[in-house]
mmCIF file of C-alpha atoms and ligand atoms in Angstrom:
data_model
loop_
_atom_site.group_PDB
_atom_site.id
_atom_site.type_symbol
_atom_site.label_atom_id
_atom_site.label_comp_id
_atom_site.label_asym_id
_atom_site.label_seq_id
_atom_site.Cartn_x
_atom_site.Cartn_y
_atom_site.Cartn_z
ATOM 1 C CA UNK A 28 -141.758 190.441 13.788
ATOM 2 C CA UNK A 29 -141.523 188.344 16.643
ATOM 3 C CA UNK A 30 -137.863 187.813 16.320
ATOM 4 C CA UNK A 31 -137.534 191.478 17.228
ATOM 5 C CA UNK A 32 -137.361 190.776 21.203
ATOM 6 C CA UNK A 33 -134.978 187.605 21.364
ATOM 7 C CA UNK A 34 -131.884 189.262 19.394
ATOM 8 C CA UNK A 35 -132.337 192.250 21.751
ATOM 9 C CA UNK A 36 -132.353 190.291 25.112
ATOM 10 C CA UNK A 37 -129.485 188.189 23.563
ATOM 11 C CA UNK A 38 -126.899 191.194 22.656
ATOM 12 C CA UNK A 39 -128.538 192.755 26.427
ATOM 13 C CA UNK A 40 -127.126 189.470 27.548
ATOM 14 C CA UNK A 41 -123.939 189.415 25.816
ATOM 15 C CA UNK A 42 -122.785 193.059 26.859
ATOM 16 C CA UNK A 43 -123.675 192.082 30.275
ATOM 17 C CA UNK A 44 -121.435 189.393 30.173
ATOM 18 C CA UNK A 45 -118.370 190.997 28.440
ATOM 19 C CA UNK A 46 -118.753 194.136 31.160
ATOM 20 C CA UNK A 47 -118.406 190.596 33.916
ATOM 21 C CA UNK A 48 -115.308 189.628 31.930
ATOM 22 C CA UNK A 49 -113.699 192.976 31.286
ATOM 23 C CA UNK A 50 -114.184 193.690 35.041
ATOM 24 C CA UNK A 51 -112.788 190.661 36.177
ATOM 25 C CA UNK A 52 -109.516 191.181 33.974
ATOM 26 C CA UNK A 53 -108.688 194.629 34.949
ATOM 27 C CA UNK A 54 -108.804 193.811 38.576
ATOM 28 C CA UNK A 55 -112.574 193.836 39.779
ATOM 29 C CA UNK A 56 -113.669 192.849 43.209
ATOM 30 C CA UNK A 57 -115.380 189.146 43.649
ATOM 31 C CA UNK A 58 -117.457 188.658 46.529
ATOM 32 C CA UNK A 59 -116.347 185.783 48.482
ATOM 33 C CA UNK A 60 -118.600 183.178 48.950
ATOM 34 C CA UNK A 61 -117.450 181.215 51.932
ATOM 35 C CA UNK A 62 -116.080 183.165 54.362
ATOM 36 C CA UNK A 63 -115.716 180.630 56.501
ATOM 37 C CA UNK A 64 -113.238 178.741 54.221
ATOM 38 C CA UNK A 65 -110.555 178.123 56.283
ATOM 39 C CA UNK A 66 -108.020 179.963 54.224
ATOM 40 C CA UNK A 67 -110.084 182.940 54.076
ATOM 41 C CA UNK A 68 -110.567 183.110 58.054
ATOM 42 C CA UNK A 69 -106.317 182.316 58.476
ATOM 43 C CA UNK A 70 -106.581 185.483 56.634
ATOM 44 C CA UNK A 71 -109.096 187.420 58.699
ATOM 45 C CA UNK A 72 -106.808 186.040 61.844
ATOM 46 C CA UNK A 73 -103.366 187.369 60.091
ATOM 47 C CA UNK A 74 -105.080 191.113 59.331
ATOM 48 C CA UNK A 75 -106.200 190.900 63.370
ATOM 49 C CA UNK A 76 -102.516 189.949 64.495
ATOM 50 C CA UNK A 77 -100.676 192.338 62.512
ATOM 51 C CA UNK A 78 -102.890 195.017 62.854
ATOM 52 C CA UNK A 79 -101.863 194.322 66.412
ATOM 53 C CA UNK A 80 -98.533 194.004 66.134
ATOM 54 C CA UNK A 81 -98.378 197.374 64.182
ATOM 55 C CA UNK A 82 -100.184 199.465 66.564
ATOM 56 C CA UNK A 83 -100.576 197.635 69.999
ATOM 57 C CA UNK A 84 -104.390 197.663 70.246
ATOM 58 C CA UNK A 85 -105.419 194.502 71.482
ATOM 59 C CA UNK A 86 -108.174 192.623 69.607
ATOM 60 C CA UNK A 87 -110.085 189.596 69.806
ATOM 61 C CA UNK A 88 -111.353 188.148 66.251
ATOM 62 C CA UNK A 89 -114.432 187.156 65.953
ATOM 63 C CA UNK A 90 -115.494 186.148 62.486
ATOM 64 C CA UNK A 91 -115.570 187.488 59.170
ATOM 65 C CA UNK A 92 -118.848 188.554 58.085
ATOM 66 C CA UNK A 93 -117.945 189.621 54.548
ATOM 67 C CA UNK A 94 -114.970 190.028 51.976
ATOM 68 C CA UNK A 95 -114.019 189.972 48.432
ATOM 69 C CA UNK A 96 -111.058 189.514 46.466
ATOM 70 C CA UNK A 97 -109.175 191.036 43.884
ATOM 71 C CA UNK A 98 -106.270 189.377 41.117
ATOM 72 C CA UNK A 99 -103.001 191.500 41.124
ATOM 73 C CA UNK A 100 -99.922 189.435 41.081
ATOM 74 C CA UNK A 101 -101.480 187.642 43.479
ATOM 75 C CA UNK A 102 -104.761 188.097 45.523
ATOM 76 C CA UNK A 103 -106.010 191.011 47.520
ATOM 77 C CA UNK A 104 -108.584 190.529 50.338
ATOM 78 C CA UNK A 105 -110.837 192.992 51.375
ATOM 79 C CA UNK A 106 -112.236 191.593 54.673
ATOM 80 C CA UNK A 107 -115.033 192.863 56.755
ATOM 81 C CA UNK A 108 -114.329 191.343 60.640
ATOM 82 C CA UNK A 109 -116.256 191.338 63.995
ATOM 83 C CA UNK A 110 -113.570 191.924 66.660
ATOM 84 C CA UNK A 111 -113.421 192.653 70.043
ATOM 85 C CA UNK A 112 -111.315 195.671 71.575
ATOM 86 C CA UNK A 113 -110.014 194.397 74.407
ATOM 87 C CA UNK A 114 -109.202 197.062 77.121
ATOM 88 C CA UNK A 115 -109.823 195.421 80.345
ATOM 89 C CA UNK A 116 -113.013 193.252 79.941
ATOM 90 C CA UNK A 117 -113.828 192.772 76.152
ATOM 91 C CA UNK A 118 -116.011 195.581 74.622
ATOM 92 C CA UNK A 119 -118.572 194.748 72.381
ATOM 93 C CA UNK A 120 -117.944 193.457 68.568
ATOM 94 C CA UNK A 121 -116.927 196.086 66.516
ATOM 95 C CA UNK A 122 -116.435 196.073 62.463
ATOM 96 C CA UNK A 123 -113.037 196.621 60.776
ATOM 97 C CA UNK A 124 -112.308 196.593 57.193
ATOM 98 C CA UNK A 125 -108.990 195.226 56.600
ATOM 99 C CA UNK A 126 -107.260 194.360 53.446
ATOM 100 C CA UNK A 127 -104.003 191.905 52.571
ATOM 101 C CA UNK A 128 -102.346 190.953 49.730
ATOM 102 C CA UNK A 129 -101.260 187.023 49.553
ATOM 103 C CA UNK A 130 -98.742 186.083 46.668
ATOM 104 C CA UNK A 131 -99.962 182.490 48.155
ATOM 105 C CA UNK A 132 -97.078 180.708 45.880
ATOM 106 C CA UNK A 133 -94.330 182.670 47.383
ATOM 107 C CA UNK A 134 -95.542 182.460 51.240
ATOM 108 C CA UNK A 135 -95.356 186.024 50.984
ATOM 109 C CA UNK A 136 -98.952 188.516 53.040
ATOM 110 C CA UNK A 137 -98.797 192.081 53.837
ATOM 111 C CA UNK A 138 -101.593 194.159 55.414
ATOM 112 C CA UNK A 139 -102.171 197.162 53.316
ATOM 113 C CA UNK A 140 -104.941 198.525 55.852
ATOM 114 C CA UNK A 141 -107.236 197.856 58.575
ATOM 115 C CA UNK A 142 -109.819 200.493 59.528
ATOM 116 C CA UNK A 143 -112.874 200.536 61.938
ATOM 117 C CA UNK A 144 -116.108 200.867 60.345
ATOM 118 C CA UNK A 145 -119.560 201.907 61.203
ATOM 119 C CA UNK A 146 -118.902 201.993 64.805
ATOM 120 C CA UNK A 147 -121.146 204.155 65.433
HETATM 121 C C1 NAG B 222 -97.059 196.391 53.183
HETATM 122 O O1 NAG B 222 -98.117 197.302 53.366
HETATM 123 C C2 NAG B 222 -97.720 198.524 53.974
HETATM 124 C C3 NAG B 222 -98.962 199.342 54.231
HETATM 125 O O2 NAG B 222 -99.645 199.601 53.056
HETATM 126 C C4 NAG B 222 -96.720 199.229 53.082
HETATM 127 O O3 NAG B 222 -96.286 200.396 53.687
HETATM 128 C C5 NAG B 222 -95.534 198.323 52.824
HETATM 129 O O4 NAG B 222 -94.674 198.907 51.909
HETATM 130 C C6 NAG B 222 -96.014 196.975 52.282
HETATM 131 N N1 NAG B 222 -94.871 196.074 52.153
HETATM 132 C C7 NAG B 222 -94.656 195.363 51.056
HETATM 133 C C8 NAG B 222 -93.455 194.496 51.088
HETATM 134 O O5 NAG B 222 -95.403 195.396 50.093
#
């Protein structure tokens, strides 16, 4: 009788886990935990500058205030930066989601988007 609860908690447990696993190898997001790892901001400043380069808006970066990453041949970030428009005088900070793909071995970034968000 009372080794009805453990087993249950344990296989609760165990599925949990294996959902974690199976996630992680067909491609699931990870929250990054420092975003103020340098390599993670040198990617933050990369999305900023190409996004520039690709449109002609002119930002300032700020910071990153969130991302996660993905594994496909390689790493995708999905970033969450404060950035300035600057038209003039600076406006205030506004969001933008913006997401690369490093193949970090072969030198090789792209920026597959970069989109304002909740600037409201
Ligand atoms: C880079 O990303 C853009 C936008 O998604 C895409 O059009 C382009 O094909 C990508 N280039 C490479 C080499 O993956």
């Amino acid at each position: 009788m009372r080794f009805q609860t453990p087993p249950r908690l344990l296989l609760l447990l165990l599925s949990f886990l294996l959902f974690n696993i199976a996630t992680a190898i067909v491609g699931g997001w990870t929250p990054i935990k420092d975003v103020n790892d340098p390599h993670v901001r040198d990617i933050g400043r990369y999305a900023v500058d190409r996004h520039e380069r690709l449109t002609g808006e002119n930002l300032q970066f700020n910071d990153i205030l969130s991302g996660e990453t993905q594994v496909v041949e390689g790493v995708n970030y999905r970033l969450v930066i404060s950035a300035n428009e600057v038209v003039g005088a600076p406006s205030s900070a506004k969001k933008y989601e913006a997401v690369v793909w490093e193949k970090a071995w072969e030198g090789f970034r792209n920026l597959t988007s970069f989109k304002p968000i909740n600037n409201a």
